[in-house]
PDB file of C-alpha atoms and ligand atoms in Angstrom:
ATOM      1  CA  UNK A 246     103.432  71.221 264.904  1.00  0.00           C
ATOM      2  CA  UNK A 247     106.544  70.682 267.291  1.00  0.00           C
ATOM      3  CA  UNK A 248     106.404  74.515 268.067  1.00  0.00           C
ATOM      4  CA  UNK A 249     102.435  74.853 268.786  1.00  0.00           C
ATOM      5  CA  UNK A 250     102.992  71.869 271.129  1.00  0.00           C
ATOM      6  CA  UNK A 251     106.017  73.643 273.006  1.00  0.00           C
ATOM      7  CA  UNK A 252     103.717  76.534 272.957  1.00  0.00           C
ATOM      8  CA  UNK A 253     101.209  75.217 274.812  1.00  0.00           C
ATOM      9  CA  UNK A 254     103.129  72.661 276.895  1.00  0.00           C
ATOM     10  CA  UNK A 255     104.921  75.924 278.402  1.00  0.00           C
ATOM     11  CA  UNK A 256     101.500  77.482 278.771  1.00  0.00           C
ATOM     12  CA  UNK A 257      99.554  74.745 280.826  1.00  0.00           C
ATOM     13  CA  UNK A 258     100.772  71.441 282.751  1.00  0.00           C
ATOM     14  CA  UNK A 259      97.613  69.636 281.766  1.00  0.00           C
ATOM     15  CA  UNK A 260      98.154  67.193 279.919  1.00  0.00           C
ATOM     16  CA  UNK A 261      94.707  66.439 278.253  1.00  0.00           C
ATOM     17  CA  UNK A 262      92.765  63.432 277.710  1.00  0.00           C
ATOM     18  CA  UNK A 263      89.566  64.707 275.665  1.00  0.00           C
ATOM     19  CA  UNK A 264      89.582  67.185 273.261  1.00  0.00           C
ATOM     20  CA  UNK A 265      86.280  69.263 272.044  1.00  0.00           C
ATOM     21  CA  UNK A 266      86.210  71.084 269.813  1.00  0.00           C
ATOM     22  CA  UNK A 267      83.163  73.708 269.494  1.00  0.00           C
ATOM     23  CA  UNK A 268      81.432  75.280 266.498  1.00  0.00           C
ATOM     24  CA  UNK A 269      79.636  78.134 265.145  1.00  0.00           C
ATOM     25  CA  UNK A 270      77.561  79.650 268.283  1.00  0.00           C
ATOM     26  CA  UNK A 271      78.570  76.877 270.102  1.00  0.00           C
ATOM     27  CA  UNK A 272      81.815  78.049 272.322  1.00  0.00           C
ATOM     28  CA  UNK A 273      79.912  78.826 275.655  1.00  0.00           C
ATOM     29  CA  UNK A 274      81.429  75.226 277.161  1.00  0.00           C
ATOM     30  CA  UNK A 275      85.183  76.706 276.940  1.00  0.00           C
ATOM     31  CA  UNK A 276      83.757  78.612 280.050  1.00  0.00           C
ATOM     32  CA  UNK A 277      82.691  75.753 281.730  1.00  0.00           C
ATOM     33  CA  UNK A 278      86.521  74.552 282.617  1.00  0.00           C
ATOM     34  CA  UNK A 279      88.484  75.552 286.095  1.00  0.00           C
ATOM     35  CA  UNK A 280      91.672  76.738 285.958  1.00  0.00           C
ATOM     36  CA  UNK A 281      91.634  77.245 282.191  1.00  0.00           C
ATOM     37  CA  UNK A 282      94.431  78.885 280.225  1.00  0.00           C
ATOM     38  CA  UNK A 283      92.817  80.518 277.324  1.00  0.00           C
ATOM     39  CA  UNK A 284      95.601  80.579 274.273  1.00  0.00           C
ATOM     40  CA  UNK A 285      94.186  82.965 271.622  1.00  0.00           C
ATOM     41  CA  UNK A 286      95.597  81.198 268.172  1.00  0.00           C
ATOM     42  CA  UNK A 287      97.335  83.978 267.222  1.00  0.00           C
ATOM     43  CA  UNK A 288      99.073  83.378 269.974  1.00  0.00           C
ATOM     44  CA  UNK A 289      99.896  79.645 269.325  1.00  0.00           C
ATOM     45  CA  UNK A 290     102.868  79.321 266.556  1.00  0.00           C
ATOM     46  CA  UNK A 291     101.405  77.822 263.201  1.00  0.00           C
ATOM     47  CA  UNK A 292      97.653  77.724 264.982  1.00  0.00           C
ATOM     48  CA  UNK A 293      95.252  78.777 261.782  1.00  0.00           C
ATOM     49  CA  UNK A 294      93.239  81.749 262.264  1.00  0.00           C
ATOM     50  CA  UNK A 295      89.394  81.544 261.870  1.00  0.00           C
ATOM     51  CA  UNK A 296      87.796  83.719 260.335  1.00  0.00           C
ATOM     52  CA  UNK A 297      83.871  82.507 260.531  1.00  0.00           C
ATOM     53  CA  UNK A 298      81.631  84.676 262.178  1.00  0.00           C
ATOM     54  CA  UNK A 299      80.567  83.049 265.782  1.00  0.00           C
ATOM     55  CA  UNK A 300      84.055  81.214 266.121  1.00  0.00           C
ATOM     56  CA  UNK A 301      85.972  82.817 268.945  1.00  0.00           C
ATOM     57  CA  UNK A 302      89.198  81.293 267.987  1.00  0.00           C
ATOM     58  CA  UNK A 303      91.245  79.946 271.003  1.00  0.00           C
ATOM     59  CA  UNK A 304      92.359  77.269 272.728  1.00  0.00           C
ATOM     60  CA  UNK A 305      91.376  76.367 276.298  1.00  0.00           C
ATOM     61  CA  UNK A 306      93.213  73.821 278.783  1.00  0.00           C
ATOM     62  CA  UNK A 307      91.728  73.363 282.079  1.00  0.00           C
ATOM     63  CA  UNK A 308      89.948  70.903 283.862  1.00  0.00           C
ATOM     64  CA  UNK A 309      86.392  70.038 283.717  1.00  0.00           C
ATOM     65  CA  UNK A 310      85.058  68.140 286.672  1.00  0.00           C
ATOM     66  CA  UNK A 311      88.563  66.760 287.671  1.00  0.00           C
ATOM     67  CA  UNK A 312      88.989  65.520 283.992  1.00  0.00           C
ATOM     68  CA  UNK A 313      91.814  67.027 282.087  1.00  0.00           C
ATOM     69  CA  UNK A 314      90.398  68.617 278.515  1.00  0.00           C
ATOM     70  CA  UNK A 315      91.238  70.995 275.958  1.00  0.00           C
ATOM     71  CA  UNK A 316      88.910  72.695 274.225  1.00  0.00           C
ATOM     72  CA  UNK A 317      89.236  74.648 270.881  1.00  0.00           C
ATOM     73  CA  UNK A 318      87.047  77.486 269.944  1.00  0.00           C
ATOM     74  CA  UNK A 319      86.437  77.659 266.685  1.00  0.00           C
ATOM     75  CA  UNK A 320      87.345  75.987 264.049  1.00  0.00           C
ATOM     76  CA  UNK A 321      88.924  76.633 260.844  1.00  0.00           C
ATOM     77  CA  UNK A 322      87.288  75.488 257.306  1.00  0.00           C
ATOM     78  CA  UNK A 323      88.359  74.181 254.210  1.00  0.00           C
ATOM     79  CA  UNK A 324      86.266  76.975 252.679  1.00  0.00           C
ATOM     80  CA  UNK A 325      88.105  79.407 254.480  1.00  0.00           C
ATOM     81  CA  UNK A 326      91.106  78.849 252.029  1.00  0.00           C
ATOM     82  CA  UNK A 327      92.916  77.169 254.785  1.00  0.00           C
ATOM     83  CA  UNK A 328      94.743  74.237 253.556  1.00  0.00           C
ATOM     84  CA  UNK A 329      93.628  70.464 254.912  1.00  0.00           C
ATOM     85  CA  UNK A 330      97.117  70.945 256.531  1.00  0.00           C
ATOM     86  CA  UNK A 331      95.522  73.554 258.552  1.00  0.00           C
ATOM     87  CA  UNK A 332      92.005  72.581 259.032  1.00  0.00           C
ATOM     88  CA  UNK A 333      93.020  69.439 260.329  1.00  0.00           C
ATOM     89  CA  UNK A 334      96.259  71.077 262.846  1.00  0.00           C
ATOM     90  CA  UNK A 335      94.599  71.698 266.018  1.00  0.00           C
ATOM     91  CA  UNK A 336      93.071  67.888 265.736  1.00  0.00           C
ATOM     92  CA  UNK A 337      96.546  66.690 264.978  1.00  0.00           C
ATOM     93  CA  UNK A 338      98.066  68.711 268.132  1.00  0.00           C
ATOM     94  CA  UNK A 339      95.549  67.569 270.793  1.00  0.00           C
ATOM     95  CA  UNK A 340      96.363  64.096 269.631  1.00  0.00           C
ATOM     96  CA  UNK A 341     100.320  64.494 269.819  1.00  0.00           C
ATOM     97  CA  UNK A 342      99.612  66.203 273.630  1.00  0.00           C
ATOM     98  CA  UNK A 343      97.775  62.769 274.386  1.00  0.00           C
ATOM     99  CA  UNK A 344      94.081  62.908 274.028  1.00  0.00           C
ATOM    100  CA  UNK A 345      92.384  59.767 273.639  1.00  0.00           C
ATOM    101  CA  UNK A 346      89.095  60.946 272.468  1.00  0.00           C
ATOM    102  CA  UNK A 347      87.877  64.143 270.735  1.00  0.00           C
ATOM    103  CA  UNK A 348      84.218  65.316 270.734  1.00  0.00           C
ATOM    104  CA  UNK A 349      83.257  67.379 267.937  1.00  0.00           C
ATOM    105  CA  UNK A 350      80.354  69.471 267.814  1.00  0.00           C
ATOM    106  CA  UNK A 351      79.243  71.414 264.671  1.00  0.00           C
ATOM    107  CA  UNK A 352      76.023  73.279 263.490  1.00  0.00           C
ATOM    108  CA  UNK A 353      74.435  71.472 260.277  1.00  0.00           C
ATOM    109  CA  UNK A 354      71.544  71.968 258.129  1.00  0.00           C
ATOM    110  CA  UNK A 355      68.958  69.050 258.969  1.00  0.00           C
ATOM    111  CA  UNK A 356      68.395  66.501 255.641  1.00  0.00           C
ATOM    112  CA  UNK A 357      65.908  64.353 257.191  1.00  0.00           C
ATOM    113  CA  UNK A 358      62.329  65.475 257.503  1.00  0.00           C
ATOM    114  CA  UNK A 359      62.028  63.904 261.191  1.00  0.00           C
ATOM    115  CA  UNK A 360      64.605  66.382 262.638  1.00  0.00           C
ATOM    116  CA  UNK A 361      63.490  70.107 263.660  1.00  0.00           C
ATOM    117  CA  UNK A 362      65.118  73.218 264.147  1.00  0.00           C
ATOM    118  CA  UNK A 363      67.064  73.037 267.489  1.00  0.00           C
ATOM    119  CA  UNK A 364      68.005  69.343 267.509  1.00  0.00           C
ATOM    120  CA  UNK A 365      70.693  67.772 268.579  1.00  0.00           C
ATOM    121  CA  UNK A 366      72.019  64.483 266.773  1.00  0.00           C
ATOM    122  CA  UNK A 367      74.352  62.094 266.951  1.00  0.00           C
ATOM    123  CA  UNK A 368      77.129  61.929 264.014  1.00  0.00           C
ATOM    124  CA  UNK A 369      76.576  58.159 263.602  1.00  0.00           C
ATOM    125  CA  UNK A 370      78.993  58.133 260.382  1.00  0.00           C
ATOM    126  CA  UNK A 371      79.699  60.479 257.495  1.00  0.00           C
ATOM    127  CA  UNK A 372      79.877  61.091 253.987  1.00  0.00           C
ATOM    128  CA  UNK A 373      83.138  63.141 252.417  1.00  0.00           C
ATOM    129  CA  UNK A 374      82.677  64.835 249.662  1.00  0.00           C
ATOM    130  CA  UNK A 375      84.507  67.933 250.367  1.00  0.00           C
ATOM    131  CA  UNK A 376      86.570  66.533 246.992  1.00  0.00           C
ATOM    132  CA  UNK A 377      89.714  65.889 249.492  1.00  0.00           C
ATOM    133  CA  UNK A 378      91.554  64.356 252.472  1.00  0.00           C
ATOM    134  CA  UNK A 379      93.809  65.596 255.103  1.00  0.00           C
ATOM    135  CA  UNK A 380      95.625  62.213 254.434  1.00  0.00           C
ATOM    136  CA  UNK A 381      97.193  62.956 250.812  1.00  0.00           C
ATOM    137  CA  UNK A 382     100.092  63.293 249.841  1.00  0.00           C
ATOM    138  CA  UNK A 383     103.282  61.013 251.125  1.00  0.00           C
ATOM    139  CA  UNK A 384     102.053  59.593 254.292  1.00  0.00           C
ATOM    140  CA  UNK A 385     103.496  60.507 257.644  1.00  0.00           C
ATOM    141  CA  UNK A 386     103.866  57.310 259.172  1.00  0.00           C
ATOM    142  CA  UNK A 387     104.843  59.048 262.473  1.00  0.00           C
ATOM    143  CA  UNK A 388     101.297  60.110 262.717  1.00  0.00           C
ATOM    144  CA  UNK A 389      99.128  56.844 261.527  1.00  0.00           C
ATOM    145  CA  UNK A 390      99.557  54.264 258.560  1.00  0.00           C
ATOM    146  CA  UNK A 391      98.285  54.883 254.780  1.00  0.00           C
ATOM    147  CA  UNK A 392      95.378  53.375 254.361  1.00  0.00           C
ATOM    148  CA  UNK A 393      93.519  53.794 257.524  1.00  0.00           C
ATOM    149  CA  UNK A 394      90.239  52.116 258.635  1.00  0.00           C
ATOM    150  CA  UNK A 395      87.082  54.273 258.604  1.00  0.00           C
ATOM    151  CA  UNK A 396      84.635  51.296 259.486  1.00  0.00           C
ATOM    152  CA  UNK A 397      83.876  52.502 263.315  1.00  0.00           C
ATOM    153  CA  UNK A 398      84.961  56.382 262.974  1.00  0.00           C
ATOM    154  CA  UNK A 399      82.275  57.785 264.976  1.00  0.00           C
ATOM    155  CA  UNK A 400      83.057  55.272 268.025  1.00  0.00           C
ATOM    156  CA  UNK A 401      79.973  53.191 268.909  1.00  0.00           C
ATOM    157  CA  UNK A 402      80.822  52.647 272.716  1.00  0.00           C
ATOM    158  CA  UNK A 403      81.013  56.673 273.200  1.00  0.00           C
ATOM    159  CA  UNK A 404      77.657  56.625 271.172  1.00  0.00           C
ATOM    160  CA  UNK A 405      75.718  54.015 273.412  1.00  0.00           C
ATOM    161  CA  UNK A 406      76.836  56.351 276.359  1.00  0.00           C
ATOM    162  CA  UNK A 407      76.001  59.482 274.589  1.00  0.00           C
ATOM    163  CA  UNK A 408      72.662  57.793 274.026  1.00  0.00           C
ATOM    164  CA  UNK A 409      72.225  56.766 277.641  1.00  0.00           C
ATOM    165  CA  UNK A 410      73.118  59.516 279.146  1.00  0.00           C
ATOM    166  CA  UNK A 411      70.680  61.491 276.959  1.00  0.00           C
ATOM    167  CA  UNK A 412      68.074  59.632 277.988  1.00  0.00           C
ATOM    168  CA  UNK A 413      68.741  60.062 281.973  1.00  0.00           C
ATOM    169  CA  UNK A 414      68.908  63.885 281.109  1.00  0.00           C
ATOM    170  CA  UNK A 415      65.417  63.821 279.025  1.00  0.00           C
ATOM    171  CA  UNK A 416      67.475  65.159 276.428  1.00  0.00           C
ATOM    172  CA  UNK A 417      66.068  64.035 272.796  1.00  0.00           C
ATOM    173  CA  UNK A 418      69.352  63.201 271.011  1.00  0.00           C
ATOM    174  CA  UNK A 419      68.948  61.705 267.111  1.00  0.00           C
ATOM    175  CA  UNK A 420      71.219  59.876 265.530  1.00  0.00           C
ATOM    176  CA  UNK A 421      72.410  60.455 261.708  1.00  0.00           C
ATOM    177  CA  UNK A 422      75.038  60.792 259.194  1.00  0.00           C
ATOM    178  CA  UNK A 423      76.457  63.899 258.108  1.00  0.00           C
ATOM    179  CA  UNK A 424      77.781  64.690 254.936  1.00  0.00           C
ATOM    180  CA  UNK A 425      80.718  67.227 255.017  1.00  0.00           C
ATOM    181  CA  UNK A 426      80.778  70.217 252.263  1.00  0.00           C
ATOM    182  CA  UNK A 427      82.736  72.706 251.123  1.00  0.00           C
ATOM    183  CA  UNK A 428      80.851  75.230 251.001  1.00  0.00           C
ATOM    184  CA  UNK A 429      80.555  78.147 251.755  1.00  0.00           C
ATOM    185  CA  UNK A 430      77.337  78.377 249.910  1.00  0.00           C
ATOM    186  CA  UNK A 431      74.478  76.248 251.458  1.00  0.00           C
ATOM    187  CA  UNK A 432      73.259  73.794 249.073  1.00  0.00           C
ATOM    188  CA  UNK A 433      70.916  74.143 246.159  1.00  0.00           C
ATOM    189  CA  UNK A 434      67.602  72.014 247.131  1.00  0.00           C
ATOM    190  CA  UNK A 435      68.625  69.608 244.283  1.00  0.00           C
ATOM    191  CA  UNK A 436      71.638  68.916 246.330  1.00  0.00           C
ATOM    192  CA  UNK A 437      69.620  68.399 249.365  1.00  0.00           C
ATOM    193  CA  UNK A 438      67.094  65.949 247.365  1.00  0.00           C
ATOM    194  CA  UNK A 439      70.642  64.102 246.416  1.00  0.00           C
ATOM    195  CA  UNK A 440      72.360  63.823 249.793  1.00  0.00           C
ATOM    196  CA  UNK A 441      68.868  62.776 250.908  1.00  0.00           C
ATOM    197  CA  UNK A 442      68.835  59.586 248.292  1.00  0.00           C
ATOM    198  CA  UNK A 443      72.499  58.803 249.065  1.00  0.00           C
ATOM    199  CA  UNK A 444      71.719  58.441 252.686  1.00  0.00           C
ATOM    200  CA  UNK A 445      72.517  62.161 254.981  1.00  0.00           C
ATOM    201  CA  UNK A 446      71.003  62.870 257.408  1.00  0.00           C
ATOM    202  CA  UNK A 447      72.499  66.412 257.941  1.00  0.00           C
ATOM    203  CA  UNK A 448      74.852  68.675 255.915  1.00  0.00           C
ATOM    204  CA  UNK A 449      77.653  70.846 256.880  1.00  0.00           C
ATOM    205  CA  UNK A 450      81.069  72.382 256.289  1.00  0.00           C
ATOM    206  CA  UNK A 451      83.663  70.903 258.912  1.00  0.00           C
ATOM    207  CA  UNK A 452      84.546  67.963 260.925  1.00  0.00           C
ATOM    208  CA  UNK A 453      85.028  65.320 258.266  1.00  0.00           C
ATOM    209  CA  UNK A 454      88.877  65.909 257.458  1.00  0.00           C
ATOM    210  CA  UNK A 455      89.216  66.437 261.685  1.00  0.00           C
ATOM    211  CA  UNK A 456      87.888  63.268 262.374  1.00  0.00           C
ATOM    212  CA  UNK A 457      89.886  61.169 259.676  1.00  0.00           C
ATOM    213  CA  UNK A 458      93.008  62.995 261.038  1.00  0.00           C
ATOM    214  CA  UNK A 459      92.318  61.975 264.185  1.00  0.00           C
ATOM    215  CA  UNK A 460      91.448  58.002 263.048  1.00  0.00           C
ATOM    216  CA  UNK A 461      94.382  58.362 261.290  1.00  0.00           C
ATOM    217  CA  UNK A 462      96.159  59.070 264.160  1.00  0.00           C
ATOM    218  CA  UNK A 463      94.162  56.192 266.228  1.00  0.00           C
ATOM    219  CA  UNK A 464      92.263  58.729 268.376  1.00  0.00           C
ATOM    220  CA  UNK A 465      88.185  57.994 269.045  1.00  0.00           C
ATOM    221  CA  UNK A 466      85.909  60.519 268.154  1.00  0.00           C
ATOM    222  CA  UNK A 467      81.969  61.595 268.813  1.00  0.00           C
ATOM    223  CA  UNK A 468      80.164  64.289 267.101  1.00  0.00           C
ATOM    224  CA  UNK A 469      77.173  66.174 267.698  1.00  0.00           C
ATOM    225  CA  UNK A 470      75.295  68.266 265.594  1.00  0.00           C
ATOM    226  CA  UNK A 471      73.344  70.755 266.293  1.00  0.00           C
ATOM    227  CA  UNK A 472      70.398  71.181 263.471  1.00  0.00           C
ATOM    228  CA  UNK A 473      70.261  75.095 263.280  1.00  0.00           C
ATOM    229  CA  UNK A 474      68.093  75.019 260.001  1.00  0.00           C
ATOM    230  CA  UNK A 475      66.167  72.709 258.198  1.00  0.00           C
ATOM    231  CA  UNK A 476      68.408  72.093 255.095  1.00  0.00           C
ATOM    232  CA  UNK A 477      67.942  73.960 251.442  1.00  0.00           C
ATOM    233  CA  UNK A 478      63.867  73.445 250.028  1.00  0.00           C
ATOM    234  CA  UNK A 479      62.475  71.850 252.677  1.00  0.00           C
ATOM    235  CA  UNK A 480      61.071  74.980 254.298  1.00  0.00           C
ATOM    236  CA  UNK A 481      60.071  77.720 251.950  1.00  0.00           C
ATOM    237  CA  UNK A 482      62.681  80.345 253.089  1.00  0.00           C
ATOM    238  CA  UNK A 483      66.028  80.911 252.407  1.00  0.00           C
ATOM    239  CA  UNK A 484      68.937  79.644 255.064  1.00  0.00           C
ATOM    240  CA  UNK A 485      71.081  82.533 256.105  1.00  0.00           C
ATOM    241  CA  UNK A 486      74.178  82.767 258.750  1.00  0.00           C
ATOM    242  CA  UNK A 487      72.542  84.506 261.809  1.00  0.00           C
ATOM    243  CA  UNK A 488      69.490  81.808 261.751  1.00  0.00           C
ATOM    244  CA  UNK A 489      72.539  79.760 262.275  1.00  0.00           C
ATOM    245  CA  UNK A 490      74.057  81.697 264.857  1.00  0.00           C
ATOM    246  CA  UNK A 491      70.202  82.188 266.343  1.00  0.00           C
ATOM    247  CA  UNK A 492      69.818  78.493 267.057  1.00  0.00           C
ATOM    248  CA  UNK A 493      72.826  77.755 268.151  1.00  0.00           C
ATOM    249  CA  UNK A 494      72.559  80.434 271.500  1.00  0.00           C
ATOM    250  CA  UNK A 495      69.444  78.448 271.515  1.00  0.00           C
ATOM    251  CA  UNK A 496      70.665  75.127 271.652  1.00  0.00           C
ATOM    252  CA  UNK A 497      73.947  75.841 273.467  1.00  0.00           C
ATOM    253  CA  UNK A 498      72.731  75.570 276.870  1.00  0.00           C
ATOM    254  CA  UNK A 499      71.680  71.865 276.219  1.00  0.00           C
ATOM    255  CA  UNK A 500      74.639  71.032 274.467  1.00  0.00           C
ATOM    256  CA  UNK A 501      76.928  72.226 277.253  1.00  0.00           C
ATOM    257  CA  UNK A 502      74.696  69.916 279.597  1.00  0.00           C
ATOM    258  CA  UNK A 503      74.605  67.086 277.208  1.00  0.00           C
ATOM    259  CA  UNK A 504      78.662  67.945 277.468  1.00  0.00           C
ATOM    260  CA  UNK A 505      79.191  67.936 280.752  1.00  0.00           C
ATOM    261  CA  UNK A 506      77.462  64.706 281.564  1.00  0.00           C
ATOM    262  CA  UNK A 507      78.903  63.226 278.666  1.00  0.00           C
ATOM    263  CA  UNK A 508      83.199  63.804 279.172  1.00  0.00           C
ATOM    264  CA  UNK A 509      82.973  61.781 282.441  1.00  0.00           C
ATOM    265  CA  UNK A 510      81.623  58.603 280.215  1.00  0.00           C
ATOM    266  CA  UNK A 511      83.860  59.236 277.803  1.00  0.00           C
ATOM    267  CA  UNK A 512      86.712  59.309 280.098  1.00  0.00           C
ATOM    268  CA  UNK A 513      85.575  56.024 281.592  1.00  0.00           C
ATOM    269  CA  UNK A 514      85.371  54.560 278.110  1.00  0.00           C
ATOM    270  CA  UNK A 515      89.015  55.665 276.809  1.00  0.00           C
ATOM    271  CA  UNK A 516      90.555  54.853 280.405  1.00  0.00           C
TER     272      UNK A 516
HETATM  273  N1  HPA B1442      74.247  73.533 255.108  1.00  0.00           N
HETATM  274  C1  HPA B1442      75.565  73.426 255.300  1.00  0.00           C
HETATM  275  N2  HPA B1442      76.170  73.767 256.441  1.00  0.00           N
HETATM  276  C2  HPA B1442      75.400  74.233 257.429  1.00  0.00           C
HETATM  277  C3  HPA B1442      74.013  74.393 257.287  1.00  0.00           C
HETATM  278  C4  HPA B1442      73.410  74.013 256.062  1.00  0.00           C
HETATM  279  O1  HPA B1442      72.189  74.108 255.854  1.00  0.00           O
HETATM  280  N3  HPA B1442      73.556  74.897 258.460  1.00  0.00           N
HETATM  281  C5  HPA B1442      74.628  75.034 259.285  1.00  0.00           C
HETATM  282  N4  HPA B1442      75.749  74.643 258.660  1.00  0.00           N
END
């Protein structure tokens, strides 16, 4: 990690204090930032490649609205073959530059019948059962202690601002809880009936072993999904990756809004 931190210490001054990181479809806010430096991770030593289709892959440091961020582009994924070493590196470098907070944002099937195509929701908690944890093996205690508390991982002061500030925009913003897959096959719609009765709200692939590396590591995190299918047998068609890609261009536009009124509360909250 010590080298990908040089890296990008010698690349940018900014010393961040949010972190977001964008996913599938979802990278138009990168743009959003004034004097960015955009670090391509092949660029950044160690950095995991991604390989997903709609992840642009690269880091951005900059300032958004006066408020120091860094942004990562993509994502990689367990089902990727990328070790939880790796899925979980960028989180785990943000949080050694300083960030207090990192927002998430992912695109996830939608579990419960009330959502619709397009929506945006509010990670209120998750479920892992991607079968594994960033956190095992000998625990680094430089980095957070063994058994860490999960009770409040999806911080509920940055969710009753997220909420708010929804609101002011007119922005309809559910809340749920996401269960985090491996993938990369979507689910059968017996697995969807069963992640129904144990309580999800949405499915997906990512952001689960991110956001217990970065509890481990004490940092406060928020995620929003963006619901770019209904999940496996609820409608009678079959999910595919562009319909995925599709709704996110869709949706991104009112994520990046819901974004950019959203990192000035979160700064406020964390400062
Ligand atoms: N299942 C899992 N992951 C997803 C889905 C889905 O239906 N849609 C987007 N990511």
């Amino acid at each position: 990690m010590q080298k990908a931190i040089e890296h990008i210490r010698s690349r940018s001054r900014v010393q961040p204090l949010i972190g977001v990181v964008l996913g599938s479809g979802l990278g138009a806010f990168a743009d959003e930032l004034s004097d960015r430096i955009e670090m391509p991770y092949s660029e950044i030593p160690d950095w995991p490649q991604s390989t997903a289709v709609g992840h642009a892959g690269k880091l951005v440091v900059g300032s958004f609205g006066g408020l120091p961020v860094a942004v990562m582009s993509g994502r990689a994924h367990l089902y990727e073959g990328h070790s939880m070493d790796k899925v979980v590196f960028g989180t785990r470098v943000l949080a050694r530059l300083g960030v207090k907070a990192m927002v998430y944002t992912n695109a996830a099937g939608g579990i419960n019948l009330s959502y619709s195509q397009g929506a945006l929701v509010l990670v209120s908690d998750h479920i892992n059962l991607q079968g594994s944890s960033p956190l095992i093996g000998p625990n680094d205690d430089t980095l957070g202690p063994r058994f860490p508390d999960m009770s409040d991982a999806y911080d509920a002061g940055f969710r009753k601002r997220a909420r708010a500030v929804a609101e002011r925009l007119g922005i309809a913003l559910n809340e749920g809880v996401y269960a985090g897959l491996l993938g990369p096959s979507y689910e059968t719609p017996a697995e969807i009936r069963y992640l129904r009765a144990i309580g999800a709200d949405l499915v997906g692939m990512s952001t689960v072993p991110e956001v217990i590396a970065a509890r481990h590591m004490d940092v406060r995190c928020m995620a929003i999904s963006c619901v770019t299918n209904m999940a496996a047998g609820i409608l009678p068609r079959k999910i595919n990756h562009e319909e995925v890609l599709e709704t996110g261009a869709r949706v991104r536009g009112r994520l990046v809004h819901l974004l950019q009124e959203l990192l000035p509360e979160v700064a406020a909250e964390v400062s």
